[in-house]
mmCIF file of C-alpha atoms in Angstrom:
data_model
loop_
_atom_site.group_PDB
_atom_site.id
_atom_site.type_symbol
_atom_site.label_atom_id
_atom_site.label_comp_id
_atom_site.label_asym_id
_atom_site.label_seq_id
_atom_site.Cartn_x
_atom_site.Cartn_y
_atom_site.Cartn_z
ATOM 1 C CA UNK A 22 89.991 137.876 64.450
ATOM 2 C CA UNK A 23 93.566 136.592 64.522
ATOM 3 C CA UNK A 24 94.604 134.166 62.099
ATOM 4 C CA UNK A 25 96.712 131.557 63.138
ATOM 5 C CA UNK A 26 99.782 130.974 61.086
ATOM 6 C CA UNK A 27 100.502 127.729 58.863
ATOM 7 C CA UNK A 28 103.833 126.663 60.306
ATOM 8 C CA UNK A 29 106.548 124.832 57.575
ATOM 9 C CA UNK A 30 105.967 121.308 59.536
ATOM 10 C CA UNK A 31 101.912 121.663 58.485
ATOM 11 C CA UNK A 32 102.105 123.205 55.185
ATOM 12 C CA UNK A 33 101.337 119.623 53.056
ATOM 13 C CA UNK A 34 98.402 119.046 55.483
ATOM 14 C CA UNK A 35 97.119 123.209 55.791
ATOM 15 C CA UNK A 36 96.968 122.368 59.410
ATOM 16 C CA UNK A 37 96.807 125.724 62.105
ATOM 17 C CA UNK A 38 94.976 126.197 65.762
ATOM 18 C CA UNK A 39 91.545 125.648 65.582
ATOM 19 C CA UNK A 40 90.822 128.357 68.229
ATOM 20 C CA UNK A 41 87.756 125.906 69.301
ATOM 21 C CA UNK A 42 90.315 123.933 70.837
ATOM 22 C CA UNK A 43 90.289 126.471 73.628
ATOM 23 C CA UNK A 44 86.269 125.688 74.502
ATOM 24 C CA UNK A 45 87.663 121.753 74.832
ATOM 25 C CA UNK A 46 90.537 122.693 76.890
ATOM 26 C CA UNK A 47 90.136 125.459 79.065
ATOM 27 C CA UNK A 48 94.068 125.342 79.972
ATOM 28 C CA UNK A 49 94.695 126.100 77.218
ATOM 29 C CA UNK A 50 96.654 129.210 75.934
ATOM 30 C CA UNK A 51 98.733 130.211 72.291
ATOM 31 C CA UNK A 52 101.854 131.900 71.842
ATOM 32 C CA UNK A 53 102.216 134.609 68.742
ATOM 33 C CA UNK A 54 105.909 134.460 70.011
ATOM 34 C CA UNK A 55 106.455 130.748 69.959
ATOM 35 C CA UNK A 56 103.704 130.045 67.213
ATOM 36 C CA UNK A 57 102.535 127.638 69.376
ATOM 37 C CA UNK A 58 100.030 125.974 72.618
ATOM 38 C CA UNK A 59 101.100 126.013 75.873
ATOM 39 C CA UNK A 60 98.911 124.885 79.466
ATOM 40 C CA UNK A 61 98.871 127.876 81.065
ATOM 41 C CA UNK A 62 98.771 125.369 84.461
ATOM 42 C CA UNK A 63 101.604 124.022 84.198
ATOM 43 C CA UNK A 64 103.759 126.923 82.810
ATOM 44 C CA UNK A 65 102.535 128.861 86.017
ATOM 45 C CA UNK A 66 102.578 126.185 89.214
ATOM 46 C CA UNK A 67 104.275 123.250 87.837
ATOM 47 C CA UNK A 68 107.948 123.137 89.142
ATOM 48 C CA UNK A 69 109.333 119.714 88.691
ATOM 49 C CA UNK A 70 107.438 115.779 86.993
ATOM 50 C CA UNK A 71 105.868 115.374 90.184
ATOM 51 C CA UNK A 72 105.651 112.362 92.316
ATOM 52 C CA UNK A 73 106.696 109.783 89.197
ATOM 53 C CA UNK A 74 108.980 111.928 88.011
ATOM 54 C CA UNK A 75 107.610 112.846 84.270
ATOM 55 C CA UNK A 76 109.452 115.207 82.359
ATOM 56 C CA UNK A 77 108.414 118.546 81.917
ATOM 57 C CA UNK A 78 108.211 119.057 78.394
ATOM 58 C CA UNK A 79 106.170 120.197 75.536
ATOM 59 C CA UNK A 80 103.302 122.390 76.886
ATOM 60 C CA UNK A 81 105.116 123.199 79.577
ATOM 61 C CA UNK A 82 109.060 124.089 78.645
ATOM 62 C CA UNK A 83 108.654 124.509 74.788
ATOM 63 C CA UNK A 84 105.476 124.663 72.088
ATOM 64 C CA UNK A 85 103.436 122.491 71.329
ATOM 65 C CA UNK A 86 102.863 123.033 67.343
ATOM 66 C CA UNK A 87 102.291 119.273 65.638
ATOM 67 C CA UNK A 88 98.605 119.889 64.958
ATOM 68 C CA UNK A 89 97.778 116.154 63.900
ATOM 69 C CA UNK A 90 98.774 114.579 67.157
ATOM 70 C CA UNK A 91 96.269 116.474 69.026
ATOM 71 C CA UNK A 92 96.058 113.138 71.320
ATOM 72 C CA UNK A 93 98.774 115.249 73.250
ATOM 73 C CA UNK A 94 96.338 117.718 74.960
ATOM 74 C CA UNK A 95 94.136 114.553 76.223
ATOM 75 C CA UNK A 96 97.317 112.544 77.193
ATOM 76 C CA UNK A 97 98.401 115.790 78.963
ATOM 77 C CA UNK A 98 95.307 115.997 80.729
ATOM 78 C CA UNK A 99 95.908 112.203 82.629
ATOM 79 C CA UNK A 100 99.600 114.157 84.214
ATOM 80 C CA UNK A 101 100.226 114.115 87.683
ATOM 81 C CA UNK A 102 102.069 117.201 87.517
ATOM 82 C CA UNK A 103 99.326 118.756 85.510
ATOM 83 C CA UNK A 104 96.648 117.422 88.114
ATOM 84 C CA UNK A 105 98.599 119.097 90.692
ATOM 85 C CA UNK A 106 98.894 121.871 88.543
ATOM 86 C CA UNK A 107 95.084 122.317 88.350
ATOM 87 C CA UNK A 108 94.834 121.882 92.393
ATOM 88 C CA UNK A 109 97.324 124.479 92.625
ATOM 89 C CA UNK A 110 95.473 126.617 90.528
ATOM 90 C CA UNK A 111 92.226 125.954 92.408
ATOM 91 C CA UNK A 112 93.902 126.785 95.620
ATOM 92 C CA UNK A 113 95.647 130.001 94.539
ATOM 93 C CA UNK A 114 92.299 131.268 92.951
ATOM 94 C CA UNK A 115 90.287 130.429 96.280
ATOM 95 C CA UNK A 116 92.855 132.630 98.304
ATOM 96 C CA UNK A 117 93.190 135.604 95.556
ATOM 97 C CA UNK A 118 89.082 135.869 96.314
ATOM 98 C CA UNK A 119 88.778 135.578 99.876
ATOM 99 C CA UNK A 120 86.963 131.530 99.702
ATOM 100 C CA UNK A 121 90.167 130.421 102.142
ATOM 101 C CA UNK A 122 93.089 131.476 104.073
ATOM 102 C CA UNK A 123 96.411 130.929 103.348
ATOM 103 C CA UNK A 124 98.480 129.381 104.811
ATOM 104 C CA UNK A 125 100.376 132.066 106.439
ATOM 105 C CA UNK A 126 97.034 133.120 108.193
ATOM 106 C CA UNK A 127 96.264 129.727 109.312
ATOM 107 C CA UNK A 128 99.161 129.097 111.090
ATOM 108 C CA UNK A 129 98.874 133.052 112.664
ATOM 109 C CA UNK A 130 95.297 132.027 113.880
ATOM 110 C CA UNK A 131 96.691 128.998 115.158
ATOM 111 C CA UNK A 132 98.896 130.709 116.804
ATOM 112 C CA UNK A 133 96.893 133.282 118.342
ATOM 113 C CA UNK A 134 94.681 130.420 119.366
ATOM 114 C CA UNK A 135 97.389 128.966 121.524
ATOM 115 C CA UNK A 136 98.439 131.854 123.236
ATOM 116 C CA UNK A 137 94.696 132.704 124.474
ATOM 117 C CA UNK A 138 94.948 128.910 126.064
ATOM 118 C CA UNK A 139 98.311 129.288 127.419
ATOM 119 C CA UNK A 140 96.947 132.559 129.007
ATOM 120 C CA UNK A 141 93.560 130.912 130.113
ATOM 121 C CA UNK A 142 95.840 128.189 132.002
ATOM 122 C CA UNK A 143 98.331 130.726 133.527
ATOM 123 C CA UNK A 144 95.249 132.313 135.333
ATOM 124 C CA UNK A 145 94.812 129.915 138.323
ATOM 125 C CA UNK A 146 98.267 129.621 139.121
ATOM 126 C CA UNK A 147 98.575 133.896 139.042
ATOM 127 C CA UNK A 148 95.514 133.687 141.561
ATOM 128 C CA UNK A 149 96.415 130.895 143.417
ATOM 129 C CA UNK A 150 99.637 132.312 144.417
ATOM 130 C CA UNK A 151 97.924 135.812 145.020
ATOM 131 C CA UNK A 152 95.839 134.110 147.342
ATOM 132 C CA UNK A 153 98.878 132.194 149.054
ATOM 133 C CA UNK A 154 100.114 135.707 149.321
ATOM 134 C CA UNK A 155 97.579 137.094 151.304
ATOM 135 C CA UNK A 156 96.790 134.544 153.459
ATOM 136 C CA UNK A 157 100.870 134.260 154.764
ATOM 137 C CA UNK A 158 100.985 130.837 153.157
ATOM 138 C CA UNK A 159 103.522 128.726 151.865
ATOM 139 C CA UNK A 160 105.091 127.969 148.582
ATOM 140 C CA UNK A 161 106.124 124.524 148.288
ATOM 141 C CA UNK A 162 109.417 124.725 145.118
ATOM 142 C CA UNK A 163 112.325 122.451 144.784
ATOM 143 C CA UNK A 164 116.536 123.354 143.955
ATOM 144 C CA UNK A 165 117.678 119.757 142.758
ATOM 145 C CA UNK A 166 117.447 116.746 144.700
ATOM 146 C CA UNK A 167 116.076 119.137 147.827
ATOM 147 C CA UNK A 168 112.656 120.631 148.948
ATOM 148 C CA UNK A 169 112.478 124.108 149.869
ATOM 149 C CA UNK A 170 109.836 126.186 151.481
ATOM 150 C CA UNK A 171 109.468 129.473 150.197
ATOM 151 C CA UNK A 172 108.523 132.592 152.481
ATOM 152 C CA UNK A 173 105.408 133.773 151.858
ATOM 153 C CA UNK A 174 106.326 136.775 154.150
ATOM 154 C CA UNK A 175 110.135 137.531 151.754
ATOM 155 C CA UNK A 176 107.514 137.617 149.201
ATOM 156 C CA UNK A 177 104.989 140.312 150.569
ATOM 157 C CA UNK A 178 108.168 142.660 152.038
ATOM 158 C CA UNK A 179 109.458 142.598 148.687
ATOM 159 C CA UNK A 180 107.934 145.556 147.024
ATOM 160 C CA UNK A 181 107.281 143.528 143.611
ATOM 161 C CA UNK A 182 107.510 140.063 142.387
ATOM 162 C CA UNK A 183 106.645 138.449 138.939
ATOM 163 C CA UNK A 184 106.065 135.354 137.447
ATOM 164 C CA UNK A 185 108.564 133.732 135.065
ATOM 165 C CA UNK A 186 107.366 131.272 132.873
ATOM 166 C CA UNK A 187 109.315 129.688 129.719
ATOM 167 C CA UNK A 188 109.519 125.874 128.018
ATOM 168 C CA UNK A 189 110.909 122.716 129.067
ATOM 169 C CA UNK A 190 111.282 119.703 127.618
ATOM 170 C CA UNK A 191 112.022 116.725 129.336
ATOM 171 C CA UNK A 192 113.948 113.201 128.233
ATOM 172 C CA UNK A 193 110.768 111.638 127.260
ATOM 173 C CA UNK A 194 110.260 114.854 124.846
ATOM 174 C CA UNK A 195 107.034 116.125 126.704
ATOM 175 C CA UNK A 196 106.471 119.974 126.344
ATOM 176 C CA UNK A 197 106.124 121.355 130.050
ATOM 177 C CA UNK A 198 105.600 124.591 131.363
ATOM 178 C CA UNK A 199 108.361 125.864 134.183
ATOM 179 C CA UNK A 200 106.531 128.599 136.469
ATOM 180 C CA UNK A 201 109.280 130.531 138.606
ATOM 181 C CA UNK A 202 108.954 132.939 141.016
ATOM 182 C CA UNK A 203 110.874 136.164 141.013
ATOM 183 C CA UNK A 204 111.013 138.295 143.908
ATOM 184 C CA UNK A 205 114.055 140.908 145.941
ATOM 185 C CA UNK A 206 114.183 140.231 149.629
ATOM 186 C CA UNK A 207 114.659 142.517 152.129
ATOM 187 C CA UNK A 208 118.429 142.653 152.360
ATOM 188 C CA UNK A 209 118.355 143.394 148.608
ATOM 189 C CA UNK A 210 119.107 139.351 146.830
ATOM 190 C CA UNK A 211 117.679 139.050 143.597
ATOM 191 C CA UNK A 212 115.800 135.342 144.320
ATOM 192 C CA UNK A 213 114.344 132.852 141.862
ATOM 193 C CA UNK A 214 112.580 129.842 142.636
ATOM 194 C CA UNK A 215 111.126 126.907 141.233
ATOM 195 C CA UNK A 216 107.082 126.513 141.710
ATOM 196 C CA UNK A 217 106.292 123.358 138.904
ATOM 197 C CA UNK A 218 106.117 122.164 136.123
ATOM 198 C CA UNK A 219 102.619 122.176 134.040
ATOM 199 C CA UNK A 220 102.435 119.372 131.402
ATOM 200 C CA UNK A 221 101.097 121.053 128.051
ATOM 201 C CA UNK A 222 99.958 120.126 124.493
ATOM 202 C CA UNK A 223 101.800 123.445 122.828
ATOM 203 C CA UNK A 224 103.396 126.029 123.928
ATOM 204 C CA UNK A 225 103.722 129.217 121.979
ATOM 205 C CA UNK A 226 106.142 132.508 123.255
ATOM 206 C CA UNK A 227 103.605 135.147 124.331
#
């Protein structure tokens, strides 16, 4: 069993770590190296004092080696940054086995997520203009302050057409969903026109 070392500062008392202390704080951790107690915590997640800005200090930056004030590991214990410390700790643990995702993966589910909806909405209008198609029927779009009519018929010479759609947001800041139409006429013009705008929650590039 190691023996802890009497440092200078305890010699007239015969103080050293009482290796129990680790069963009363579980944090905690000793340096050979420094001769002295660190919160493993701290050392590991806590960057800066925290919200009321305490200073990261002993137990954290240097050794902690004054064995009668032992009233430091409790006091450290009441920290914010060692509290959010500990949370980090629990949170790094539940990812490392699998109990959560990170945060990474949430947002790439989330993101998955929204491009299955945007997909799911973009179905009708696909069909709806399919079915437009065949049945010679018109596409009501819109250049600037004037209406326009599109030809259903430019559209079925042309031997392909496709669907643009992209973001827009407006002055009010509203995420909407431009559908185009892209399609070569019969004399060879490359033509895009407007179809509408489709008011969304989120939009995500597919």
């Amino acid at each position: 069993m190691y023996k802890y070392p009497i440092l200078e500062h305890n010699k007239k008392r015969g103080l050293r770590f009482q290796a129990k202390w680790f069963d009363e704080f579980p944090w905690l951790v000793y340096s050979e190296i420094k001769s002295g107690a660190f919160c493993q915590k701290c050392v590991i997640f806590s960057k800066t004092g925290g919200a009321l800005k305490q200073p990261l200090g002993q137990l954290v930056l240097r050794e902690f080696n004054n064995w009668k004030k032992l009233e430091v590991f409790q006091d450290h214990c009441k920290l914010t940054y060692y509290i959010n410390a500990t949370l980090d700790a629990e949170h790094f643990l539940n990812i490392l086995e699998k109990r959560e995702k990170s945060i990474i993966e949430q947002i790439d589910n989330y993101r998955r997520l929204q491009i299955k909806e945007n997909r799911r909405h973009l179905i009708p209008i696909v069909e709806c203009i399919i079915m437009c198609s065949r049945q010679e029927l018109t596409l009501r779009g819109h250049r600037g302050e004037t209406n326009k009519t599109l030809s259903v018929n430019d559209v079925n010479e042309s031997k392909c057409f496709s669907i643009l759609a992209d973001e827009t947001t407006d002055i009010s800041s509203s995420e909407q969903l431009t559908l185009c139409l892209r399609y070569i006429d019969e004399d060879g013009n490359l033509n895009e026109d407007f179809l509408k705008f489709i008011e969304v929650e989120n939009l995500t590039g597919t």
